PDB file of C-alpha atoms in Angstrom:
ATOM      1  CA  UNK A1359     -41.386  30.509  47.939  1.00 67.00           C
ATOM      2  CA  UNK A1360     -40.743  27.132  46.348  1.00 79.00           C
ATOM      3  CA  UNK A1361     -38.449  24.859  47.789  1.00 90.00           C
ATOM      4  CA  UNK A1362     -37.656  23.483  44.240  1.00 92.00           C
ATOM      5  CA  UNK A1363     -35.877  26.579  43.853  1.00 95.00           C
ATOM      6  CA  UNK A1364     -34.030  26.350  46.403  1.00 95.00           C
ATOM      7  CA  UNK A1365     -33.228  22.924  45.615  1.00 94.00           C
ATOM      8  CA  UNK A1366     -31.811  24.011  42.085  1.00 95.00           C
ATOM      9  CA  UNK A1367     -30.091  26.696  43.753  1.00 97.00           C
ATOM     10  CA  UNK A1368     -28.189  23.624  45.975  1.00 96.00           C
ATOM     11  CA  UNK A1369     -27.327  21.885  43.638  1.00 95.00           C
ATOM     12  CA  UNK A1370     -26.046  24.406  41.268  1.00 96.00           C
ATOM     13  CA  UNK A1371     -23.935  25.627  43.418  1.00 96.00           C
ATOM     14  CA  UNK A1372     -23.243  22.520  43.829  1.00 95.00           C
ATOM     15  CA  UNK A1373     -22.298  21.186  40.601  1.00 95.00           C
ATOM     16  CA  UNK A1374     -21.425  24.381  39.074  1.00 94.00           C
ATOM     17  CA  UNK A1375     -22.480  22.881  36.171  1.00 92.00           C
ATOM     18  CA  UNK A1376     -25.998  23.180  34.178  1.00 92.00           C
ATOM     19  CA  UNK A1377     -25.938  20.135  32.460  1.00 92.00           C
ATOM     20  CA  UNK A1378     -24.797  17.856  35.581  1.00 93.00           C
ATOM     21  CA  UNK A1379     -27.630  19.874  37.871  1.00 93.00           C
ATOM     22  CA  UNK A1380     -30.614  19.224  35.057  1.00 92.00           C
ATOM     23  CA  UNK A1381     -29.284  15.063  35.218  1.00 91.00           C
ATOM     24  CA  UNK A1382     -29.311  15.039  38.683  1.00 89.00           C
ATOM     25  CA  UNK A1383     -32.454  16.644  39.150  1.00 89.00           C
ATOM     26  CA  UNK A1384     -34.404  15.002  36.096  1.00 89.00           C
ATOM     27  CA  UNK A1385     -35.126  18.959  34.881  1.00 90.00           C
ATOM     28  CA  UNK A1386     -34.292  20.063  31.773  1.00 93.00           C
ATOM     29  CA  UNK A1387     -31.770  22.759  31.375  1.00 93.00           C
ATOM     30  CA  UNK A1388     -34.258  25.079  30.642  1.00 94.00           C
ATOM     31  CA  UNK A1389     -35.921  24.325  34.065  1.00 94.00           C
ATOM     32  CA  UNK A1390     -32.467  25.122  35.769  1.00 94.00           C
ATOM     33  CA  UNK A1391     -32.122  27.966  34.159  1.00 94.00           C
ATOM     34  CA  UNK A1392     -35.103  29.457  34.911  1.00 96.00           C
ATOM     35  CA  UNK A1393     -35.662  28.518  38.426  1.00 96.00           C
ATOM     36  CA  UNK A1394     -32.540  30.182  39.012  1.00 96.00           C
ATOM     37  CA  UNK A1395     -32.921  33.983  37.206  1.00 96.00           C
ATOM     38  CA  UNK A1396     -36.398  33.188  39.398  1.00 96.00           C
ATOM     39  CA  UNK A1397     -34.873  32.967  42.223  1.00 96.00           C
ATOM     40  CA  UNK A1398     -32.445  35.836  40.765  1.00 96.00           C
ATOM     41  CA  UNK A1399     -35.285  38.166  40.132  1.00 96.00           C
ATOM     42  CA  UNK A1400     -36.989  37.514  43.645  1.00 95.00           C
ATOM     43  CA  UNK A1401     -34.654  37.890  45.791  1.00 96.00           C
ATOM     44  CA  UNK A1402     -32.860  40.962  43.955  1.00 97.00           C
ATOM     45  CA  UNK A1403     -29.747  39.297  43.935  1.00 97.00           C
ATOM     46  CA  UNK A1404     -26.872  37.849  41.107  1.00 96.00           C
ATOM     47  CA  UNK A1405     -26.097  34.576  42.940  1.00 97.00           C
ATOM     48  CA  UNK A1406     -23.988  32.812  40.265  1.00 96.00           C
ATOM     49  CA  UNK A1407     -21.589  34.769  38.087  1.00 95.00           C
ATOM     50  CA  UNK A1408     -21.533  32.576  34.404  1.00 90.00           C
ATOM     51  CA  UNK A1409     -19.164  31.931  32.317  1.00 82.00           C
ATOM     52  CA  UNK A1410     -18.909  29.019  29.282  1.00 78.00           C
ATOM     53  CA  UNK A1411     -20.502  26.746  30.313  1.00 75.00           C
ATOM     54  CA  UNK A1412     -19.461  26.898  33.716  1.00 79.00           C
ATOM     55  CA  UNK A1413     -20.927  28.727  36.911  1.00 92.00           C
ATOM     56  CA  UNK A1414     -19.641  30.202  40.276  1.00 95.00           C
ATOM     57  CA  UNK A1415     -21.603  31.709  43.197  1.00 97.00           C
ATOM     58  CA  UNK A1416     -21.005  35.346  43.663  1.00 96.00           C
ATOM     59  CA  UNK A1417     -20.535  36.543  46.982  1.00 97.00           C
ATOM     60  CA  UNK A1418     -24.055  36.977  48.006  1.00 97.00           C
ATOM     61  CA  UNK A1419     -24.609  33.329  46.758  1.00 97.00           C
ATOM     62  CA  UNK A1420     -21.862  32.198  49.145  1.00 97.00           C
ATOM     63  CA  UNK A1421     -23.741  33.917  51.844  1.00 97.00           C
ATOM     64  CA  UNK A1422     -27.329  32.699  50.584  1.00 97.00           C
ATOM     65  CA  UNK A1423     -26.096  29.260  50.577  1.00 97.00           C
ATOM     66  CA  UNK A1424     -26.006  27.550  53.919  1.00 97.00           C
ATOM     67  CA  UNK A1425     -29.468  29.763  54.336  1.00 97.00           C
ATOM     68  CA  UNK A1426     -30.720  27.994  51.623  1.00 96.00           C
ATOM     69  CA  UNK A1427     -29.350  24.358  52.449  1.00 96.00           C
ATOM     70  CA  UNK A1428     -31.084  24.910  56.277  1.00 95.00           C
ATOM     71  CA  UNK A1429     -34.215  25.699  54.845  1.00 95.00           C
ATOM     72  CA  UNK A1430     -34.152  22.322  52.817  1.00 93.00           C
ATOM     73  CA  UNK A1431     -32.994  20.188  55.903  1.00 92.00           C
ATOM     74  CA  UNK A1432     -35.758  21.544  57.900  1.00 93.00           C
ATOM     75  CA  UNK A1433     -38.514  20.717  55.049  1.00 90.00           C
ATOM     76  CA  UNK A1434     -36.616  17.288  54.948  1.00 88.00           C
ATOM     77  CA  UNK A1435     -37.128  16.965  59.037  1.00 89.00           C
ATOM     78  CA  UNK A1436     -40.818  18.776  58.380  1.00 89.00           C
ATOM     79  CA  UNK A1437     -41.432  15.624  55.840  1.00 85.00           C
ATOM     80  CA  UNK A1438     -40.323  13.521  58.337  1.00 83.00           C
ATOM     81  CA  UNK A1439     -42.509  14.405  60.344  1.00 83.00           C
ATOM     82  CA  UNK A1440     -46.233  14.493  58.950  1.00 81.00           C
ATOM     83  CA  UNK A1441     -44.704  10.940  57.521  1.00 74.00           C
ATOM     84  CA  UNK A1442     -44.492   9.790  60.531  1.00 72.00           C
ATOM     85  CA  UNK A1443     -47.982  10.722  61.746  1.00 70.00           C
ATOM     86  CA  UNK A1444     -49.684  10.071  58.856  1.00 66.00           C
ATOM     87  CA  UNK A1445     -48.081   6.352  59.178  1.00 60.00           C
ATOM     88  CA  UNK A1446     -49.173   7.053  63.291  1.00 58.00           C
ATOM     89  CA  UNK A1447     -52.854   8.164  61.727  1.00 59.00           C
ATOM     90  CA  UNK A1448     -53.169   4.990  59.610  1.00 61.00           C
ATOM     91  CA  UNK A1449     -51.916   2.246  62.349  1.00 75.00           C
ATOM     92  CA  UNK A1450     -55.099  -0.160  63.095  1.00 78.00           C
ATOM     93  CA  UNK A1451     -55.385  -2.528  65.902  1.00 80.00           C
ATOM     94  CA  UNK A1452     -57.202  -6.174  64.652  1.00 82.00           C
ATOM     95  CA  UNK A1453     -59.304  -7.277  67.581  1.00 82.00           C
ATOM     96  CA  UNK A1454     -60.999 -10.679  68.214  1.00 81.00           C
ATOM     97  CA  UNK A1455     -63.500 -11.525  70.658  1.00 79.00           C
ATOM     98  CA  UNK A1456     -66.172 -13.442  71.991  1.00 76.00           C
ATOM     99  CA  UNK A1457     -69.741 -12.701  70.964  1.00 76.00           C
ATOM    100  CA  UNK A1458     -70.357 -12.325  75.267  1.00 75.00           C
ATOM    101  CA  UNK A1459     -67.675  -9.821  75.203  1.00 67.00           C
ATOM    102  CA  UNK A1460     -69.517  -7.361  76.609  1.00 68.00           C
ATOM    103  CA  UNK A1461     -70.039  -9.286  79.835  1.00 72.00           C
ATOM    104  CA  UNK A1462     -66.140  -9.424  80.608  1.00 73.00           C
ATOM    105  CA  UNK A1463     -63.896  -6.207  81.592  1.00 75.00           C
ATOM    106  CA  UNK A1464     -62.592  -6.492  78.292  1.00 74.00           C
ATOM    107  CA  UNK A1465     -65.203  -4.500  76.817  1.00 74.00           C
ATOM    108  CA  UNK A1466     -63.855  -1.789  78.734  1.00 79.00           C
ATOM    109  CA  UNK A1467     -60.787  -2.520  78.207  1.00 80.00           C
ATOM    110  CA  UNK A1468     -61.318  -1.584  74.487  1.00 80.00           C
ATOM    111  CA  UNK A1469     -63.408   1.024  75.209  1.00 82.00           C
ATOM    112  CA  UNK A1470     -60.825   3.150  77.506  1.00 84.00           C
ATOM    113  CA  UNK A1471     -58.433   2.542  74.673  1.00 83.00           C
ATOM    114  CA  UNK A1472     -60.462   3.751  72.155  1.00 83.00           C
ATOM    115  CA  UNK A1473     -60.834   7.119  74.182  1.00 86.00           C
ATOM    116  CA  UNK A1474     -57.463   7.038  74.853  1.00 85.00           C
ATOM    117  CA  UNK A1475     -55.925   6.376  71.170  1.00 81.00           C
ATOM    118  CA  UNK A1476     -58.385   7.807  68.571  1.00 82.00           C
ATOM    119  CA  UNK A1477     -56.454   7.682  65.775  1.00 79.00           C
ATOM    120  CA  UNK A1478     -55.768   3.927  65.405  1.00 81.00           C
ATOM    121  CA  UNK A1479     -58.325   2.390  63.676  1.00 82.00           C
ATOM    122  CA  UNK A1480     -60.564  -0.559  65.662  1.00 82.00           C
ATOM    123  CA  UNK A1481     -60.942  -3.400  63.899  1.00 82.00           C
ATOM    124  CA  UNK A1482     -63.258  -5.554  65.682  1.00 80.00           C
ATOM    125  CA  UNK A1483     -64.976  -9.043  65.272  1.00 81.00           C
ATOM    126  CA  UNK A1484     -66.812 -11.535  67.043  1.00 81.00           C
ATOM    127  CA  UNK A1485     -65.712 -15.386  66.949  1.00 77.00           C
ATOM    128  CA  UNK A1486     -66.721 -18.857  68.909  1.00 76.00           C
ATOM    129  CA  UNK A1487     -64.015 -20.245  71.448  1.00 71.00           C
ATOM    130  CA  UNK A1488     -62.556 -22.780  69.298  1.00 70.00           C
ATOM    131  CA  UNK A1489     -62.156 -20.092  66.410  1.00 75.00           C
ATOM    132  CA  UNK A1490     -60.078 -17.868  68.818  1.00 74.00           C
ATOM    133  CA  UNK A1491     -57.857 -20.376  70.012  1.00 68.00           C
ATOM    134  CA  UNK A1492     -55.937 -20.318  67.251  1.00 72.00           C
ATOM    135  CA  UNK A1493     -56.977 -16.826  65.345  1.00 74.00           C
ATOM    136  CA  UNK A1494     -53.500 -15.515  66.265  1.00 73.00           C
ATOM    137  CA  UNK A1495     -52.190 -18.317  64.447  1.00 72.00           C
ATOM    138  CA  UNK A1496     -54.097 -18.267  61.514  1.00 68.00           C
ATOM    139  CA  UNK A1497     -55.460 -14.853  60.750  1.00 64.00           C
ATOM    140  CA  UNK A1498     -54.313 -11.290  60.433  1.00 75.00           C
ATOM    141  CA  UNK A1499     -55.125 -10.490  64.596  1.00 79.00           C
ATOM    142  CA  UNK A1500     -53.345  -8.295  66.757  1.00 79.00           C
ATOM    143  CA  UNK A1501     -55.775  -8.930  69.751  1.00 79.00           C
ATOM    144  CA  UNK A1502     -57.771 -12.071  71.128  1.00 79.00           C
ATOM    145  CA  UNK A1503     -60.371 -11.718  73.653  1.00 75.00           C
ATOM    146  CA  UNK A1504     -61.712 -15.803  74.826  1.00 76.00           C
ATOM    147  CA  UNK A1505     -61.941 -17.795  77.869  1.00 71.00           C
ATOM    148  CA  UNK A1506     -58.708 -20.262  78.313  1.00 68.00           C
ATOM    149  CA  UNK A1507     -59.885 -24.044  79.476  1.00 65.00           C
ATOM    150  CA  UNK A1508     -56.657 -26.216  80.053  1.00 65.00           C
ATOM    151  CA  UNK A1509     -53.024 -25.167  79.702  1.00 67.00           C
ATOM    152  CA  UNK A1510     -52.031 -21.569  78.781  1.00 62.00           C
ATOM    153  CA  UNK A1511     -50.719 -21.156  75.671  1.00 61.00           C
ATOM    154  CA  UNK A1512     -47.141 -20.448  76.297  1.00 62.00           C
ATOM    155  CA  UNK A1513     -45.724 -18.610  72.724  1.00 66.00           C
ATOM    156  CA  UNK A1514     -48.493 -15.582  73.764  1.00 69.00           C
ATOM    157  CA  UNK A1515     -48.385 -13.332  76.809  1.00 70.00           C
ATOM    158  CA  UNK A1516     -51.563 -13.898  78.762  1.00 69.00           C
ATOM    159  CA  UNK A1517     -53.694 -11.050  80.707  1.00 68.00           C
ATOM    160  CA  UNK A1518     -55.814 -12.969  83.048  1.00 66.00           C
ATOM    161  CA  UNK A1519     -58.768 -11.625  84.326  1.00 62.00           C
TER     162      UNK A1519
END
Protein backbone atom coordinates (compact mmCIF):
# COMPACT_ATOMS: atom_id res chain seq x y z
CA UNK A 1 0.00 0.00 0.00
CA UNK A 2 1.30 3.43 -0.90
CA UNK A 3 1.26 5.73 2.09
CA UNK A 4 1.13 8.71 -0.25
CA UNK A 5 -2.44 7.70 -1.14
CA UNK A 6 -3.25 7.41 2.57
CA UNK A 7 -1.87 10.91 3.12
CA UNK A 8 -4.15 12.21 0.35
CA UNK A 9 -7.12 10.44 1.95
CA UNK A 10 -6.35 11.98 5.35
CA UNK A 11 -5.83 15.44 3.89
CA UNK A 12 -9.00 15.34 1.81
CA UNK A 13 -10.93 14.22 4.88
CA UNK A 14 -9.55 17.30 6.65
CA UNK A 15 -10.11 19.89 3.92
CA UNK A 16 -13.20 18.33 2.33
CA UNK A 17 -12.09 20.07 -0.84
CA UNK A 18 -10.09 18.65 -3.77
CA UNK A 19 -8.62 22.05 -4.71
CA UNK A 20 -7.37 22.79 -1.19
CA UNK A 21 -5.91 19.31 -0.78
CA UNK A 22 -4.18 19.59 -4.13
CA UNK A 23 -2.72 22.94 -3.12
CA UNK A 24 -1.63 21.74 0.32
CA UNK A 25 -0.04 18.56 -1.03
CA UNK A 26 1.52 20.14 -4.12
CA UNK A 27 -0.41 17.78 -6.40
CA UNK A 28 -2.92 18.35 -9.15
CA UNK A 29 -6.63 17.94 -8.49
CA UNK A 30 -6.69 15.06 -10.93
CA UNK A 31 -3.94 13.28 -8.97
CA UNK A 32 -5.90 13.73 -5.73
CA UNK A 33 -8.96 12.30 -7.47
CA UNK A 34 -6.99 9.37 -8.95
CA UNK A 35 -5.49 8.48 -5.58
CA UNK A 36 -8.90 8.49 -3.87
CA UNK A 37 -10.47 6.43 -6.66
CA UNK A 38 -7.55 3.97 -6.47
CA UNK A 39 -8.04 3.52 -2.73
CA UNK A 40 -11.78 3.06 -3.18
CA UNK A 41 -11.16 0.50 -5.93
CA UNK A 42 -8.49 -1.37 -3.96
CA UNK A 43 -10.53 -1.42 -0.76
CA UNK A 44 -13.86 -1.87 -2.54
CA UNK A 45 -15.52 0.87 -0.49
CA UNK A 46 -16.71 4.41 -1.04
CA UNK A 47 -14.71 6.79 1.14
CA UNK A 48 -16.40 10.08 0.29
CA UNK A 49 -19.79 11.41 -0.64
CA UNK A 50 -19.24 13.85 -3.48
CA UNK A 51 -21.44 16.91 -3.79
CA UNK A 52 -20.89 20.12 -5.74
CA UNK A 53 -17.30 21.21 -4.84
CA UNK A 54 -17.49 19.51 -1.45
CA UNK A 55 -16.79 16.04 -0.18
CA UNK A 56 -17.69 14.41 3.12
CA UNK A 57 -16.58 11.12 4.58
CA UNK A 58 -18.90 8.16 4.33
CA UNK A 59 -19.50 6.01 7.40
CA UNK A 60 -16.79 3.60 6.19
CA UNK A 61 -14.47 6.55 5.50
CA UNK A 62 -15.00 7.75 9.08
CA UNK A 63 -14.09 4.29 10.39
CA UNK A 64 -10.96 4.05 8.23
CA UNK A 65 -9.67 7.60 8.86
CA UNK A 66 -8.21 6.99 12.36
CA UNK A 67 -6.47 3.85 11.13
CA UNK A 68 -5.00 5.68 8.15
CA UNK A 69 -3.80 8.45 10.47
CA UNK A 70 -2.19 5.85 12.74
CA UNK A 71 -0.38 4.25 9.79
CA UNK A 72 0.96 7.65 8.73
CA UNK A 73 2.14 8.34 12.30
CA UNK A 74 3.90 4.97 12.34
CA UNK A 75 5.52 5.75 9.00
CA UNK A 76 6.81 9.10 10.35
CA UNK A 77 8.23 7.32 13.40
CA UNK A 78 9.85 4.73 11.16
CA UNK A 79 11.39 7.51 9.05
CA UNK A 80 12.71 9.18 12.23
CA UNK A 81 14.35 5.94 13.38
CA UNK A 82 15.89 5.44 9.95
CA UNK A 83 17.12 9.04 9.85
CA UNK A 84 18.63 8.72 13.32
CA UNK A 85 20.30 5.46 12.33
CA UNK A 86 21.68 7.03 9.17
CA UNK A 87 22.97 10.00 11.15
CA UNK A 88 24.47 7.63 13.73
CA UNK A 89 26.12 5.57 11.02
CA UNK A 90 27.53 8.69 9.42
CA UNK A 91 29.32 9.76 12.61
CA UNK A 92 33.03 10.11 12.45
CA UNK A 93 35.77 10.62 14.97
CA UNK A 94 38.92 12.50 13.99
CA UNK A 95 41.99 11.49 15.97
CA UNK A 96 45.56 12.75 15.74
CA UNK A 97 48.44 11.21 17.56
CA UNK A 98 52.15 10.79 17.80
CA UNK A 99 53.94 8.72 15.15
CA UNK A 100 55.06 6.46 18.00
CA UNK A 101 51.49 5.89 19.19
CA UNK A 102 51.78 2.11 18.86
CA UNK A 103 54.16 2.15 21.85
CA UNK A 104 51.53 3.69 24.13
CA UNK A 105 48.27 2.57 25.76
CA UNK A 106 46.38 4.91 23.40
CA UNK A 107 46.87 2.44 20.56
CA UNK A 108 45.01 -0.24 22.52
CA UNK A 109 42.27 2.23 23.46
CA UNK A 110 41.71 3.12 19.79
CA UNK A 111 41.68 -0.54 18.76
CA UNK A 112 39.13 -1.43 21.45
CA UNK A 113 36.98 1.56 20.46
CA UNK A 114 36.96 0.49 16.80
CA UNK A 115 35.87 -3.03 17.75
CA UNK A 116 33.11 -1.77 20.03
CA UNK A 117 31.81 0.94 17.66
CA UNK A 118 32.39 -0.28 14.11
CA UNK A 119 29.75 2.13 12.76
CA UNK A 120 31.86 5.16 13.70
CA UNK A 121 34.20 6.19 10.94
CA UNK A 122 37.58 6.70 12.54
CA UNK A 123 39.97 9.08 10.81
CA UNK A 124 43.48 8.89 12.23
CA UNK A 125 46.52 10.91 11.30
CA UNK A 126 49.94 11.41 12.81
CA UNK A 127 51.50 14.73 13.74
CA UNK A 128 54.48 16.01 15.70
CA UNK A 129 54.17 16.98 19.36
CA UNK A 130 54.35 20.72 18.60
CA UNK A 131 51.47 20.45 16.08
CA UNK A 132 49.41 18.26 18.40
CA UNK A 133 49.63 20.83 21.19
CA UNK A 134 47.37 23.17 19.21
CA UNK A 135 45.47 20.72 16.99
CA UNK A 136 42.27 20.95 19.01
CA UNK A 137 42.27 24.73 18.68
CA UNK A 138 43.09 25.07 15.00
CA UNK A 139 41.89 21.95 13.16
CA UNK A 140 38.88 19.70 12.94
CA UNK A 141 40.20 17.18 15.47
CA UNK A 142 38.14 15.47 18.19
CA UNK A 143 40.86 13.66 20.16
CA UNK A 144 44.61 14.13 20.44
CA UNK A 145 47.05 11.57 21.81
CA UNK A 146 50.27 13.35 22.73
CA UNK A 147 52.89 13.86 25.40
CA UNK A 148 52.44 16.86 27.65
CA UNK A 149 55.47 18.76 28.83
CA UNK A 150 54.89 21.38 31.50
CA UNK A 151 51.46 22.60 32.59
CA UNK A 152 48.35 20.72 31.52
CA UNK A 153 45.90 22.68 29.34
CA UNK A 154 42.97 23.69 31.52
CA UNK A 155 40.49 24.14 28.67
CA UNK A 156 40.44 20.43 27.75
CA UNK A 157 39.74 17.16 29.46
CA UNK A 158 43.07 15.43 29.99
CA UNK A 159 43.50 11.74 30.67
CA UNK A 160 46.96 10.83 31.86
CA UNK A 161 48.64 7.52 31.34
